[in-house]
XYZ file of C-alpha atoms in Angstrom:
657
model
C 0.000 0.000 0.000
C 0.962 3.625 -0.556
C -0.107 6.962 0.856
C -0.773 9.732 -1.646
C -0.774 13.242 -0.106
C -2.229 15.903 -2.405
C -2.527 19.668 -1.985
C -5.072 21.080 -4.438
C -3.718 24.594 -4.858
C -5.597 26.479 -7.569
C -6.951 26.526 -11.098
C -5.829 28.668 -14.014
C -7.970 29.968 -16.912
C -10.756 27.430 -16.418
C -13.589 27.014 -18.924
C -16.580 29.357 -18.964
C -19.847 27.504 -18.292
C -22.241 30.242 -17.047
C -24.013 32.897 -19.078
C -22.274 35.578 -17.008
C -18.916 34.584 -18.513
C -17.663 32.761 -15.440
C -18.055 29.420 -13.588
C -18.515 27.913 -10.110
C -15.791 25.225 -10.195
C -15.177 22.271 -7.903
C -12.868 19.241 -8.301
C -13.398 15.475 -7.980
C -10.711 12.796 -7.563
C -11.416 9.200 -8.649
C -9.399 6.029 -8.032
C -10.415 2.705 -9.529
C -13.708 4.189 -10.724
C -14.680 5.350 -7.202
C -14.883 8.943 -6.032
C -12.373 9.523 -3.197
C -12.439 13.313 -2.823
C -14.548 16.359 -3.677
C -13.352 19.899 -3.120
C -15.385 22.889 -2.020
C -17.048 25.066 -4.662
C -15.487 28.430 -5.542
C -18.210 30.702 -6.921
C -17.826 33.076 -9.862
C -14.136 32.453 -10.487
C -12.121 31.102 -13.422
C -8.879 31.193 -11.381
C -10.042 29.644 -8.088
C -7.761 29.052 -5.090
C -8.618 25.980 -3.008
C -5.542 25.141 -0.894
C -7.191 21.881 0.233
C -5.275 18.840 1.484
C -6.232 15.186 1.113
C -4.475 11.894 1.938
C -5.426 8.785 -0.051
C -4.537 5.127 0.489
C -3.469 3.535 -2.840
C -3.248 -0.239 -3.342
C -1.644 -0.243 -6.794
C 0.246 2.343 -8.780
C -1.044 0.955 -12.083
C -4.393 2.705 -11.585
C -4.081 6.452 -12.423
C -5.752 9.195 -10.406
C -8.634 10.625 -12.453
C -9.152 14.358 -11.857
C -12.358 16.030 -13.076
C -13.604 19.613 -12.781
C -17.281 20.624 -12.791
C -19.287 23.836 -12.766
C -21.847 23.786 -9.946
C -25.420 24.601 -11.031
C -28.055 24.734 -8.312
C -30.961 22.418 -9.146
C -29.498 21.462 -12.553
C -26.975 19.009 -13.955
C -23.448 20.218 -13.180
C -21.495 21.109 -16.324
C -18.257 19.295 -17.205
C -15.220 21.605 -17.320
C -12.409 19.176 -18.146
C -10.456 16.200 -16.839
C -6.894 14.886 -16.570
C -5.028 11.783 -15.443
C -2.215 11.673 -12.891
C -0.139 8.539 -13.555
C 1.129 7.392 -10.173
C 3.821 5.113 -11.594
C 5.734 8.184 -12.795
C 5.980 9.718 -9.295
C 9.130 9.462 -7.195
C 8.702 8.055 -3.696
C 9.146 10.268 -0.638
C 9.504 13.400 -2.761
C 7.091 16.334 -3.029
C 6.396 17.383 -6.619
C 4.600 20.508 -7.866
C 2.533 19.611 -10.928
C 0.256 21.383 -13.408
C -2.425 19.202 -14.997
C -3.794 20.395 -18.345
C -7.557 19.866 -18.458
C -9.049 18.328 -21.607
C -12.448 17.272 -22.896
C -12.205 13.744 -24.435
C -14.839 14.693 -26.995
C -13.024 17.892 -28.038
C -9.320 17.246 -27.309
C -8.202 20.348 -29.206
C -10.008 22.709 -26.794
C -7.915 24.409 -24.084
C -9.786 24.174 -20.768
C -7.095 25.570 -18.450
C -5.137 23.732 -15.782
C -4.892 22.709 -12.124
C -1.881 23.211 -9.857
C -1.195 20.371 -7.410
C 1.457 19.393 -4.911
C 1.844 15.596 -4.701
C 3.777 13.295 -2.350
C 3.804 9.490 -2.735
C 5.187 7.316 0.060
C 4.915 3.642 1.082
C 2.237 3.182 3.732
C 3.362 1.657 7.024
C 1.924 1.133 10.494
C -1.735 1.382 11.340
C -3.193 0.688 7.898
C -1.220 -2.538 7.449
C -2.050 -3.609 11.000
C -5.733 -2.946 10.438
C -5.693 -5.032 7.252
C -3.965 -7.883 9.077
C -6.556 -7.767 11.893
C -9.466 -7.724 9.426
C -7.955 -10.636 7.519
C -7.475 -12.628 10.728
C -11.044 -11.971 11.949
C -12.499 -12.843 8.548
C -10.566 -16.129 8.424
C -11.683 -16.971 11.990
C -15.304 -16.248 11.126
C -15.228 -18.393 7.997
C -12.953 -21.135 9.308
C -15.791 -23.415 10.361
C -17.855 -22.827 7.236
C -14.934 -23.222 4.844
C -13.050 -25.918 6.710
C -13.129 -28.194 3.692
C -13.250 -25.465 1.036
C -9.891 -26.424 -0.478
C -10.563 -30.160 -0.534
C -12.909 -30.172 -3.511
C -11.736 -32.536 -6.230
C -13.819 -31.438 -9.193
C -16.576 -29.216 -10.554
C -20.003 -30.120 -11.906
C -21.181 -27.502 -14.399
C -24.918 -27.665 -15.170
C -26.720 -25.615 -17.811
C -30.498 -25.582 -17.353
C -31.916 -25.080 -20.848
C -35.675 -25.613 -21.043
C -38.662 -27.657 -19.985
C -41.438 -29.077 -22.149
C -45.003 -30.280 -21.560
C -44.876 -29.745 -17.801
C -47.824 -30.499 -15.554
C -50.388 -27.657 -15.191
C -50.834 -26.644 -11.535
C -52.963 -23.476 -11.758
C -56.656 -23.160 -12.529
C -55.859 -21.511 -15.864
C -54.133 -24.676 -17.089
C -50.613 -23.187 -16.730
C -47.851 -23.156 -14.098
C -45.082 -20.925 -12.735
C -42.208 -23.445 -12.824
C -38.761 -23.149 -11.281
C -36.047 -25.748 -10.622
C -34.075 -26.503 -7.450
C -30.663 -28.158 -7.569
C -29.058 -29.780 -4.559
C -25.764 -31.625 -4.157
C -24.551 -32.137 -0.610
C -24.870 -28.844 1.241
C -24.893 -26.796 -1.983
C -28.246 -25.557 -3.255
C -29.361 -23.462 -6.213
C -32.747 -22.229 -7.362
C -33.478 -21.115 -10.915
C -35.568 -18.116 -11.834
C -39.347 -18.566 -11.990
C -40.946 -18.581 -15.449
C -44.541 -17.331 -15.082
C -47.571 -18.799 -16.888
C -45.995 -21.474 -19.068
C -45.663 -25.237 -19.463
C -42.674 -24.923 -21.826
C -40.235 -22.662 -19.935
C -36.929 -21.399 -21.345
C -34.451 -20.865 -18.465
C -30.989 -20.900 -20.103
C -29.159 -20.579 -16.764
C -25.849 -22.060 -15.646
C -24.851 -23.388 -12.184
C -21.581 -24.767 -10.777
C -21.257 -27.327 -7.994
C -18.011 -28.278 -6.273
C -17.319 -31.946 -5.609
C -16.135 -32.086 -1.993
C -14.827 -34.961 0.059
C -18.196 -35.212 1.893
C -21.065 -36.682 1.151
C -45.339 -23.903 0.702
C -44.685 -24.517 -3.263
C -46.289 -27.219 -5.416
C -44.038 -30.160 -6.217
C -43.818 -30.732 -9.995
C -41.346 -33.629 -10.251
C -37.708 -34.605 -9.804
C -34.908 -36.200 -11.777
C -31.585 -37.778 -10.731
C -28.192 -37.715 -12.489
C -25.609 -40.420 -11.768
C -22.350 -38.517 -12.250
C -20.284 -41.706 -12.176
C -21.756 -42.687 -15.565
C -20.637 -39.460 -17.270
C -17.246 -39.157 -18.947
C -15.106 -36.308 -17.683
C -14.076 -33.185 -19.602
C -16.985 -33.496 -22.011
C -20.252 -31.585 -22.260
C -23.270 -33.916 -22.139
C -26.737 -32.905 -23.327
C -29.247 -34.773 -21.146
C -33.008 -34.959 -21.689
C -34.363 -36.220 -18.369
C -38.002 -37.246 -17.753
C -39.404 -35.975 -14.467
C -40.163 -38.626 -11.844
C -43.453 -38.280 -9.978
C -44.493 -35.613 -12.465
C -44.997 -34.829 -16.132
C -42.625 -33.491 -18.818
C -38.846 -33.404 -19.005
C -35.801 -31.147 -18.443
C -32.988 -30.502 -20.940
C -29.588 -29.998 -19.246
C -25.978 -29.517 -20.328
C -23.650 -31.185 -17.807
C -19.834 -30.933 -17.785
C -17.806 -32.850 -15.191
C -14.360 -31.310 -14.709
C -11.973 -33.287 -12.521
C -8.530 -32.353 -11.255
C -6.716 -34.722 -13.644
C -7.975 -35.299 -17.187
C -6.998 -35.263 -20.843
C -8.207 -31.767 -21.735
C -6.910 -30.070 -18.569
C -3.267 -30.443 -17.657
C -0.363 -28.575 -16.116
C 1.944 -26.457 -18.251
C 4.619 -29.121 -18.096
C 2.316 -31.730 -19.650
C 0.565 -30.715 -22.872
C 0.416 -32.248 -26.303
C 1.448 -29.308 -28.506
C 4.749 -28.848 -26.675
C 5.734 -32.394 -27.659
C 7.139 -32.130 -31.247
C 6.006 -35.633 -32.144
C 2.424 -35.134 -30.946
C 2.258 -31.693 -32.554
C 3.399 -33.189 -35.874
C 0.682 -35.867 -35.644
C -2.008 -33.237 -34.999
C -0.783 -31.076 -37.887
C -0.901 -34.125 -40.150
C -4.442 -34.878 -38.984
C -5.610 -31.493 -40.243
C -3.530 -31.178 -43.423
C -5.167 -30.541 -46.800
C -4.894 -34.183 -47.899
C -7.385 -35.153 -45.171
C -9.866 -32.391 -45.963
C -12.743 -34.759 -46.746
C -12.188 -37.019 -43.732
C -14.559 -36.365 -40.795
C -15.837 -32.964 -41.919
C -17.111 -32.075 -38.437
C -13.593 -32.226 -36.975
C -12.390 -28.787 -38.114
C -9.422 -28.382 -35.790
C -8.116 -28.159 -32.244
C -7.357 -25.214 -29.950
C -5.080 -25.294 -26.933
C -5.342 -22.528 -24.320
C -2.676 -21.999 -21.676
C -4.163 -20.046 -18.775
C -1.026 -18.864 -17.038
C -1.839 -16.162 -14.515
C -3.662 -12.895 -13.822
C -2.500 -9.650 -12.266
C -4.185 -6.741 -10.506
C -7.634 -8.319 -10.174
C -10.539 -6.568 -8.509
C -10.910 -7.159 -4.753
C -14.270 -8.870 -4.181
C -13.964 -9.770 -0.479
C -14.014 -7.517 2.578
C -10.371 -8.414 3.218
C -9.313 -6.660 0.029
C -8.620 -10.000 -1.665
C -10.434 -12.398 -3.991
C -10.708 -16.164 -4.529
C -10.326 -16.195 -8.321
C -10.920 -19.060 -10.704
C -11.057 -18.992 -14.491
C -13.703 -20.361 -16.884
C -12.793 -21.049 -20.520
C -15.676 -21.392 -23.012
C -15.799 -22.255 -26.699
C -19.375 -22.351 -28.022
C -21.172 -24.766 -25.640
C -17.992 -26.389 -24.269
C -16.997 -25.069 -20.859
C -13.979 -25.927 -18.691
C -12.754 -24.430 -15.433
C -9.546 -24.024 -13.419
C -9.079 -24.545 -9.709
C -9.535 -21.645 -7.274
C -6.569 -19.699 -5.917
C -7.631 -18.408 -2.525
C -6.896 -14.947 -1.081
C -4.967 -13.661 -4.078
C -5.256 -10.783 -6.543
C -2.372 -12.109 -8.684
C -3.263 -15.804 -9.076
C -1.236 -18.354 -11.031
C -3.184 -21.235 -12.548
C -0.687 -22.657 -15.082
C -3.297 -24.883 -16.700
C -3.696 -26.059 -20.294
C -7.172 -26.508 -21.849
C -7.820 -28.342 -25.101
C -10.989 -28.005 -27.210
C -12.116 -29.474 -30.493
C -12.945 -26.745 -32.986
C -16.316 -27.201 -34.681
C -16.469 -23.730 -36.248
C -13.355 -21.651 -36.919
C -15.492 -18.501 -36.591
C -16.202 -19.267 -32.919
C -15.075 -16.898 -30.179
C -13.013 -18.126 -27.244
C -14.295 -16.567 -23.999
C -12.157 -16.503 -20.866
C -13.910 -15.229 -17.722
C -12.489 -14.709 -14.233
C -14.801 -15.149 -11.223
C -14.474 -14.817 -7.476
C -15.582 -17.985 -5.692
C -18.186 -17.420 -2.985
C -19.483 -20.587 -1.430
C -22.478 -18.880 0.162
C -23.827 -17.575 -3.149
C -23.107 -17.461 -6.864
C -19.646 -16.425 -8.035
C -18.833 -12.737 -8.490
C -17.740 -11.533 -11.933
C -14.201 -10.091 -12.066
C -13.523 -9.700 -15.799
C -13.720 -11.265 -19.225
C -11.957 -11.422 -22.586
C -13.337 -12.645 -25.914
C -10.893 -13.730 -28.635
C -12.026 -14.842 -32.132
C -10.143 -17.975 -33.172
C -9.150 -16.403 -36.491
C -7.396 -13.531 -34.652
C -5.095 -15.791 -32.638
C -1.338 -15.707 -33.216
C -0.088 -19.220 -32.481
C 2.368 -19.588 -29.607
C 2.259 -15.913 -28.634
C 1.995 -15.247 -24.902
C -0.059 -12.088 -24.434
C -1.524 -10.059 -21.584
C -5.214 -9.410 -22.261
C -6.936 -6.576 -20.393
C -10.060 -7.833 -18.642
C -13.310 -6.198 -19.708
C -16.883 -5.890 -18.469
C -19.569 -8.515 -19.093
C -20.743 -6.679 -22.216
C -17.107 -6.187 -23.382
C -17.806 -2.462 -23.739
C -15.206 -1.172 -21.302
C -12.227 -2.258 -19.215
C -12.284 -3.527 -15.646
C -9.370 -4.101 -13.294
C -6.634 -6.591 -14.078
C -5.040 -8.488 -16.950
C -4.833 -12.200 -17.750
C -1.882 -13.912 -19.443
C -2.791 -16.486 -22.113
C -0.947 -18.477 -24.745
C -3.150 -19.979 -27.457
C -2.529 -22.321 -30.398
C -5.066 -23.105 -33.120
C -4.530 -25.854 -35.695
C -7.295 -26.339 -38.266
C -8.073 -27.510 -41.782
C -8.934 -24.593 -44.077
C -11.154 -26.653 -46.401
C -13.239 -28.053 -43.540
C -13.453 -24.572 -42.004
C -14.665 -23.152 -45.317
C -17.337 -25.837 -45.723
C -18.438 -25.340 -42.113
C -18.945 -21.633 -42.876
C -21.857 -22.585 -45.166
C -23.669 -24.394 -42.324
C -25.810 -22.549 -39.704
C -23.992 -21.396 -36.565
C -24.341 -23.651 -33.549
C -26.823 -22.126 -31.106
C -25.335 -21.122 -27.770
C -27.529 -22.396 -24.982
C -26.537 -19.882 -22.307
C -26.964 -16.266 -23.392
C -27.768 -13.019 -21.656
C -31.364 -11.865 -21.993
C -31.572 -8.641 -24.044
C -32.444 -5.514 -22.087
C -33.561 -2.066 -23.178
C -30.617 0.331 -23.199
C -30.598 3.969 -24.256
C -26.929 3.805 -25.211
C -27.451 0.646 -27.273
C -30.504 2.147 -28.972
C -28.550 5.265 -29.954
C -25.559 3.206 -31.065
C -27.654 0.927 -33.299
C -29.516 3.903 -34.721
C -26.218 5.597 -35.611
C -24.953 2.385 -37.221
C -28.035 2.145 -39.436
C -27.828 5.858 -40.222
C -24.199 5.524 -41.347
C -25.101 2.657 -43.673
C -28.038 4.564 -45.139
C -25.981 7.743 -45.504
C -23.348 5.754 -47.395
C -25.992 4.603 -49.881
C -27.447 8.109 -50.130
C -24.016 9.637 -50.776
C -23.337 7.050 -53.480
C -26.714 7.845 -55.064
C -26.001 11.584 -54.926
C -22.624 11.035 -56.588
C -24.226 9.047 -59.426
C -27.006 11.624 -59.773
C -24.405 14.404 -60.018
C -23.119 12.693 -63.173
C -26.614 12.944 -64.678
C -26.868 16.597 -63.610
C -23.551 17.532 -65.338
C -22.269 19.342 -62.257
C -18.753 18.432 -63.463
C -18.661 18.097 -67.265
C -15.422 16.083 -67.249
C -16.812 13.587 -64.716
C -20.135 13.279 -66.547
C -18.408 12.677 -69.911
C -16.220 9.949 -68.385
C -19.240 8.359 -66.686
C -21.262 8.443 -69.926
C -18.484 6.832 -71.979
C -17.893 4.199 -69.306
C -21.638 3.469 -69.113
C -21.928 2.968 -72.877
C -18.850 0.696 -73.024
C -19.998 -1.472 -70.089
C -23.606 -1.850 -71.281
C -22.596 -2.575 -74.885
C -20.073 -5.233 -73.854
C -21.845 -6.550 -70.757
C -21.710 -10.270 -70.015
C -22.979 -12.105 -66.938
C -19.470 -13.025 -65.746
C -18.759 -9.329 -65.207
C -20.965 -9.237 -62.051
C -18.665 -11.404 -59.864
C -15.676 -9.759 -61.563
C -16.835 -6.313 -60.435
C -17.333 -7.620 -56.882
C -13.738 -8.873 -56.940
C -12.380 -5.405 -57.678
C -13.059 -3.759 -54.247
C -11.726 -6.887 -52.504
C -8.511 -6.741 -54.522
C -8.184 -2.960 -54.090
C -8.585 -3.108 -50.290
C -6.105 -5.998 -50.097
C -3.548 -3.893 -51.990
C -4.126 -0.993 -49.573
C -3.643 -3.265 -46.547
C -0.511 -4.863 -48.021
C 0.967 -1.424 -48.753
C 0.350 -0.236 -45.176
C -2.587 2.074 -45.987
C -5.093 0.249 -43.824
C -8.303 2.289 -43.427
C -10.348 -0.416 -41.713
C -9.941 1.160 -38.273
C -11.381 4.562 -39.225
C -15.014 3.660 -38.587
C -14.082 1.666 -35.491
C -12.208 4.637 -34.067
C -15.281 6.787 -34.603
C -17.317 4.294 -32.605
C -14.711 4.249 -29.827
C -14.813 8.028 -29.646
C -18.564 7.878 -29.280
C -18.260 5.209 -26.582
C -15.432 6.969 -24.646
C -16.392 7.473 -21.035
C -20.053 7.123 -22.006
C -21.392 7.104 -18.476
C -19.392 10.195 -17.544
C -20.574 12.040 -20.632
C -24.190 11.216 -19.876
C -23.859 12.440 -16.308
C -21.621 15.400 -17.001
C -22.756 16.853 -20.313
C -26.442 16.039 -20.565
C -29.289 16.916 -18.270
C -32.371 14.785 -17.902
C -34.323 16.697 -20.560
C -31.470 16.400 -23.084
C -31.436 12.616 -22.580
C -35.199 12.551 -23.046
C -34.955 14.600 -26.236
C -32.200 12.325 -27.583
C -34.363 9.230 -27.081
C -37.344 11.075 -28.536
C -35.396 12.034 -31.672
C -34.335 8.418 -32.211
C -37.874 7.133 -31.672
C -39.305 9.709 -34.094
C -36.715 8.816 -36.757
C -37.388 5.091 -36.358
C -41.139 5.736 -36.379
C -40.955 7.748 -39.615
C -38.667 5.207 -41.297
C -40.983 2.310 -40.401
C -43.987 4.296 -41.642
C -42.312 5.002 -44.985
C -41.235 1.395 -45.547
C -44.658 0.034 -44.540
C -46.449 2.602 -46.711
C -44.561 1.637 -49.882
C -45.162 -2.071 -49.196
C -48.898 -1.469 -48.708
C -49.077 0.714 -51.835
C -47.582 -2.039 -53.961
C -50.125 -4.486 -52.521
C -53.019 -2.043 -53.052
C -51.974 -1.566 -56.682
C -52.608 -5.250 -57.338
C -55.808 -5.617 -55.290
C -57.668 -2.834 -57.132
C -58.003 -0.432 -54.210
C -57.977 2.402 -56.783
C -59.256 0.910 -60.082
C -57.912 3.785 -62.215
C -54.362 3.213 -60.963
C -54.690 -0.558 -61.407
C -55.800 -0.079 -65.054
C -52.884 2.309 -65.540
C -50.539 -0.340 -64.143
C -51.994 -2.907 -66.572
C -51.337 -0.633 -69.540
C -47.762 0.087 -68.392
C -47.004 -3.623 -67.792
C -48.411 -4.633 -71.194
C -46.303 -1.996 -72.943
C -43.223 -3.054 -70.965
C -43.812 -6.725 -71.843
C -44.018 -5.934 -75.568
C -40.901 -3.736 -75.473
C -38.807 -6.308 -73.573
C -40.031 -9.119 -75.853
C -39.054 -7.430 -79.107
C -36.080 -5.314 -78.027
C -32.938 -6.795 -76.353
C -32.405 -5.704 -72.750
C -28.983 -4.280 -73.633
C -30.587 -1.705 -75.987
C -33.269 -0.790 -73.455
C -30.693 -0.084 -70.720
C -28.559 1.836 -73.221
C -31.530 3.982 -74.281
C -32.459 4.625 -70.622
C -28.881 5.703 -69.821
C -28.567 7.963 -72.849
C -31.863 9.597 -71.905
C -30.735 10.138 -68.295
C -27.369 11.601 -69.323
C -28.775 13.919 -72.005
C -31.930 15.067 -70.191
C -30.118 17.920 -68.455
C -28.446 18.971 -71.704
C -31.740 18.974 -73.589
C -33.644 20.831 -70.870
C -31.390 22.470 -68.236
C -34.380 23.361 -66.041
C -35.958 19.913 -65.873
C -36.596 18.436 -62.432
C -35.248 14.914 -61.992
C -37.794 12.354 -60.855
C -38.494 8.637 -60.481
C -41.624 7.637 -62.388
C -42.222 4.452 -60.401
C -42.074 6.242 -57.024
C -44.279 9.011 -58.403
C -46.853 6.384 -59.413
C -46.736 4.643 -56.016
C -47.157 7.962 -54.197
C -50.652 8.159 -55.741
C -51.659 4.740 -54.395
C -53.079 4.996 -50.845
C -51.555 2.993 -48.002
C -53.713 0.886 -45.675
C -53.849 3.740 -43.143
C -55.148 6.128 -45.796
C -57.638 3.542 -47.047
C -59.065 3.071 -43.535
C -59.271 6.844 -43.066
C -61.132 7.301 -46.372
C -63.500 4.466 -45.446
C -64.314 6.070 -42.072
C -64.904 9.437 -43.732
C -67.312 7.849 -46.234
C -69.196 6.110 -43.457
C -69.488 9.383 -41.537
C -70.839 11.245 -44.575
C -73.268 8.453 -45.352
C -74.797 8.361 -41.868
C -73.866 11.399 -39.766
C -75.942 10.146 -36.826
C -73.608 7.218 -36.370
């Protein structure tokens, strides 16, 4: 532990946030995502003087001190005035340093928001804090000693995935039930969530039991699993009929023991043996591409260690274990007790069924009294793995949207057959049984809306560029486009379609090979939008702004759905004679089109259409461009308009009703 003594001296040329041309600034300090200090507010001052002292206890120097400045607004959302990071690793011990932190806005990094003057002293923490931690640790161990007496004697793990139930017995008067499932093994008990009003529930929950060296609701049935009959290190799908009841349960059960083929120590693994590695490579070479098509490849994961994990217990420690998942296969390490820097040194081996699968490695804190606490997760696509490379992966949140504390060291090898992997790509993806239930999220709604908008804007921009050639905005470009159009249409053959699709693939490959990779541009835009999302929502937007943002998205989605539905209904109403005049007009147009296409080759028709489009602006500079088909459909009423016209007619016919 360390003690960080800070003197917050003053601010210089801070940002203006009030209409009067000034601000009411105050400062927040954050460590590990938690607020540890808030200064007093200095009113009406862009060069405030605080002279406040604070002493902080720091567990690790890898976590920077996050400094943020706000403008206080009574009764409103405080305005963000800038932030900065103080990297503790760069500080000298036992030496007082005077620092100036330049404040920045992550969304507008080029803006100058002033600075803060600090005096900082970092020193190792001795004495009372360490003694207090030792006492707390001792008391906690004494309190849990009886409960956890055999906690380190477990010899394996039973992993159960509760998938679904079917045709269960109705228990309520309405012919339905509210089923849930209880699991019990020794002293360990779990209860699933309750699925209301159904006889075919979908739970999709996962539970872990440890194998130790020790042996008012309506009852709907039970089933028993003999674990001795199940092979270890393999996921079993069991469909079990309920005894003393009706229906069945579908479970995924994986029995992981301390010594098995697919889990081993670092010193004993197949790919480190040159002879075994050669045999595996030969098994997946191209000459055996048509042998056992389901066996695509093999992946070996070395889970070495983790560092700087989150403290989940009151003692400031955790009991971490690691779960490795590939599709529906799930294996688990042992638990390292009372440690934030655990070493597992285990090797996991999986059969690869789909090379496009994602390897998920999750770290949990074991808690025998309740379900395990989440500490961090990484997700690695198999195709992105560099064989034999030992890397430190930063742990992320459950949704993989942001980092959490700690890193995990992995070394992964993937050996697969490219032909089998390619054939497997044309088969539907294997369904994952355990998935998070989707929840409504404002951030996700805005993100998805922006993604769709970018795609649509790309199409619109391409259409505008093509239309500019017809409008002769640039004569040179229009002439080139016209000549190219005539040459392509006159010489068009069907093989040119896949050939044209090959061109952008080849062009982008050349750019990547030459070092001009532009693939990250869009991703970087997304990261900028996601940067410190929670802080931005709390610091830059009041409640009404958030409401307006959601309202704008909902209105845009509503209008887009209305337009798409309207055109679909208008096409349908053209064919069902909702407006007879328009249906007769459609008949005439279709008959004429049939005759033209029958007697005139399609190449000449497209050529005539293109020549007309290119020369229309030259023949009549003031003509307004239009789409005849859309103009026709705009005259056909949608179902909403038809219902409205029908109600109006009924009202005119019988006003009393």
